[in-house]
Amino acid sequence: MTARELQAQKTYENIILTAEQLTENNSFENISVDLICAKAGISKGGFYHHFPSKDQLISLLIGRQMGNLIEERIEPFFNKKNAFALLQIYIDTMVSYMENSPQNVLARCWVALSEHPEMTNAAFAQNFFHIIHKIVVQGKSE
């Protein structure tokens, strides 16, 4: 990677980290691009170079959170539980996380997605469909 590419990657990750930190105490509606830029120490142009909109950034955050949640709390049970138990673990994990996450971040993400389905990005869909597909495949083999 060139120095410029490394700086671009650093800026991209800084935007994501800043947005994640801001969601701990603020609703998505109260987090503006201006606030993200100010906290991240970047220009609006820098933000829009990496994300076409705040909604796309939020969608990415949702995808990452789901991916981490699946990896940490659901994946370890594959091939140890039957498909029905895995589906129950998935549902229980999501509900528990929504109820107990700081400021109900994941719950707010789901609400935002239900109100704005265009925010659903590939990472979010991939995580959701990946886990459901794995459960179905395991169920078929039982």
Tab-separated table of C-alpha atoms in Angstrom:
chain	number	residue	atom	x	y	z
A	1	MET	CA	0.000	0.000	0.000
A	2	THR	CA	1.132	3.500	-0.722
A	3	ALA	CA	1.338	6.161	1.978
A	4	ARG	CA	-1.765	7.788	0.532
A	5	GLU	CA	-3.706	4.519	0.611
A	6	LEU	CA	-2.617	3.900	4.199
A	7	GLN	CA	-3.782	7.397	5.194
A	8	ALA	CA	-7.122	6.828	3.436
A	9	GLN	CA	-7.587	3.541	5.325
A	10	LYS	CA	-6.693	5.246	8.598
A	11	THR	CA	-9.231	8.006	7.921
A	12	TYR	CA	-11.914	5.454	6.998
A	13	GLU	CA	-11.366	3.515	10.247
A	14	ASN	CA	-11.250	6.766	12.246
A	15	ILE	CA	-14.660	7.760	10.876
A	16	ILE	CA	-16.106	4.381	11.834
A	17	LEU	CA	-14.560	4.422	15.313
A	18	THR	CA	-15.777	7.970	15.921
A	19	ALA	CA	-19.313	7.096	14.806
A	20	GLU	CA	-19.306	3.994	17.031
A	21	GLN	CA	-18.255	6.099	20.010
A	22	LEU	CA	-20.916	8.705	19.278
A	23	THR	CA	-23.669	6.052	19.123
A	24	GLU	CA	-22.927	5.057	22.710
A	25	ASN	CA	-24.607	8.211	24.033
A	26	ASN	CA	-26.580	9.609	21.101
A	27	SER	CA	-29.371	8.503	18.830
A	28	PHE	CA	-28.624	8.343	15.120
A	29	GLU	CA	-30.865	11.320	14.542
A	30	ASN	CA	-28.674	13.411	16.860
A	31	ILE	CA	-25.419	12.454	15.177
A	32	SER	CA	-24.714	14.725	12.235
A	33	VAL	CA	-21.999	14.472	9.622
A	34	ASP	CA	-20.658	17.748	11.041
A	35	LEU	CA	-20.391	16.188	14.513
A	36	ILE	CA	-18.670	13.066	13.170
A	37	CYS	CA	-16.199	15.210	11.220
A	38	ALA	CA	-15.478	17.475	14.189
A	39	LYS	CA	-14.859	14.545	16.548
A	40	ALA	CA	-12.803	12.647	13.948
A	41	GLY	CA	-10.786	15.729	13.009
A	42	ILE	CA	-11.593	15.507	9.306
A	43	SER	CA	-13.322	17.657	6.706
A	44	LYS	CA	-16.782	16.985	5.304
A	45	GLY	CA	-15.089	16.218	2.012
A	46	GLY	CA	-13.030	13.569	3.781
A	47	PHE	CA	-16.203	12.049	5.166
A	48	TYR	CA	-18.000	12.027	1.822
A	49	HIS	CA	-14.931	10.602	0.097
A	50	HIS	CA	-15.463	7.430	2.153
A	51	PHE	CA	-19.244	7.411	2.678
A	52	PRO	CA	-21.922	8.759	0.337
A	53	SER	CA	-24.174	9.492	3.334
A	54	LYS	CA	-24.527	9.187	7.088
A	55	ASP	CA	-27.041	6.410	6.472
A	56	GLN	CA	-24.408	4.352	4.654
A	57	LEU	CA	-22.056	4.741	7.619
A	58	ILE	CA	-24.780	3.681	10.050
A	59	SER	CA	-25.581	0.708	7.848
A	60	LEU	CA	-21.928	-0.310	7.932
A	61	LEU	CA	-21.917	-0.031	11.732
A	62	ILE	CA	-24.943	-2.307	11.911
A	63	GLY	CA	-23.249	-4.862	9.671
A	64	ARG	CA	-20.107	-4.830	11.794
A	65	GLN	CA	-22.020	-5.139	15.040
A	66	MET	CA	-24.014	-8.064	13.710
A	67	GLY	CA	-20.885	-9.749	12.383
A	68	ASN	CA	-19.125	-9.425	15.728
A	69	LEU	CA	-22.162	-10.638	17.611
A	70	ILE	CA	-22.573	-13.671	15.378
A	71	GLU	CA	-18.881	-14.537	15.566
A	72	GLU	CA	-18.696	-14.217	19.349
A	73	ARG	CA	-22.013	-15.614	20.496
A	74	ILE	CA	-23.418	-17.912	17.817
A	75	GLU	CA	-20.635	-19.420	15.693
A	76	PRO	CA	-19.134	-21.366	18.653
A	77	PHE	CA	-22.323	-23.441	18.884
A	78	PHE	CA	-22.303	-24.763	15.322
A	79	ASN	CA	-21.981	-28.555	15.129
A	80	LYS	CA	-22.670	-28.682	18.865
A	81	LYS	CA	-26.394	-27.889	18.754
A	82	ASN	CA	-29.244	-28.808	16.421
A	83	ALA	CA	-30.661	-26.282	13.964
A	84	PHE	CA	-33.663	-25.424	16.130
A	85	ALA	CA	-31.379	-24.727	19.117
A	86	LEU	CA	-29.111	-22.593	16.916
A	87	LEU	CA	-32.057	-20.543	15.709
A	88	GLN	CA	-33.173	-20.090	19.309
A	89	ILE	CA	-29.639	-19.009	20.299
A	90	TYR	CA	-29.611	-16.532	17.415
A	91	ILE	CA	-32.955	-15.006	18.394
A	92	ASP	CA	-32.109	-14.932	22.116
A	93	THR	CA	-28.726	-13.346	21.381
A	94	MET	CA	-30.243	-10.606	19.247
A	95	VAL	CA	-33.011	-9.831	21.735
A	96	SER	CA	-30.625	-9.863	24.699
A	97	TYR	CA	-28.156	-7.631	22.916
A	98	MET	CA	-30.888	-5.195	21.928
A	99	GLU	CA	-32.109	-5.016	25.504
A	100	ASN	CA	-28.693	-4.701	27.111
A	101	SER	CA	-26.514	-2.801	24.660
A	102	PRO	CA	-25.497	0.738	25.578
A	103	GLN	CA	-28.346	3.033	24.631
A	104	ASN	CA	-29.898	0.031	22.830
A	105	VAL	CA	-27.655	0.708	19.842
A	106	LEU	CA	-28.527	-2.458	17.929
A	107	ALA	CA	-32.230	-1.998	18.617
A	108	ARG	CA	-32.024	1.538	17.244
A	109	CYS	CA	-30.179	0.136	14.231
A	110	TRP	CA	-33.004	-2.302	13.551
A	111	VAL	CA	-35.585	0.462	13.920
A	112	ALA	CA	-33.603	2.668	11.538
A	113	LEU	CA	-33.450	-0.184	9.023
A	114	SER	CA	-37.161	-0.853	9.290
A	115	GLU	CA	-37.863	2.823	8.613
A	116	HIS	CA	-35.204	3.125	5.893
A	117	PRO	CA	-34.688	-0.258	4.180
A	118	GLU	CA	-32.405	1.391	1.618
A	119	MET	CA	-29.803	1.612	4.405
A	120	THR	CA	-29.333	-2.153	4.403
A	121	ASN	CA	-25.874	-2.750	3.042
A	122	ALA	CA	-24.097	-5.824	1.781
A	123	ALA	CA	-22.295	-6.435	5.095
A	124	PHE	CA	-25.538	-6.427	7.044
A	125	ALA	CA	-27.344	-8.683	4.567
A	126	GLN	CA	-24.349	-10.986	4.272
A	127	ASN	CA	-24.130	-11.480	8.051
A	128	PHE	CA	-27.839	-12.076	8.439
A	129	PHE	CA	-28.219	-14.451	5.514
A	130	HIS	CA	-24.941	-16.218	6.237
A	131	ILE	CA	-26.018	-17.266	9.717
A	132	ILE	CA	-29.525	-18.259	8.652
A	133	HIS	CA	-28.102	-20.249	5.729
A	134	LYS	CA	-25.680	-22.077	8.024
A	135	ILE	CA	-28.506	-22.962	10.384
A	136	VAL	CA	-30.662	-24.268	7.515
A	137	VAL	CA	-27.806	-26.317	6.027
A	138	GLN	CA	-27.057	-27.855	9.397
A	139	GLY	CA	-30.759	-28.579	9.891
A	140	LYS	CA	-30.966	-30.374	6.552
A	141	SER	CA	-28.028	-32.587	7.490
A	142	GLU	CA	-29.534	-33.637	10.844
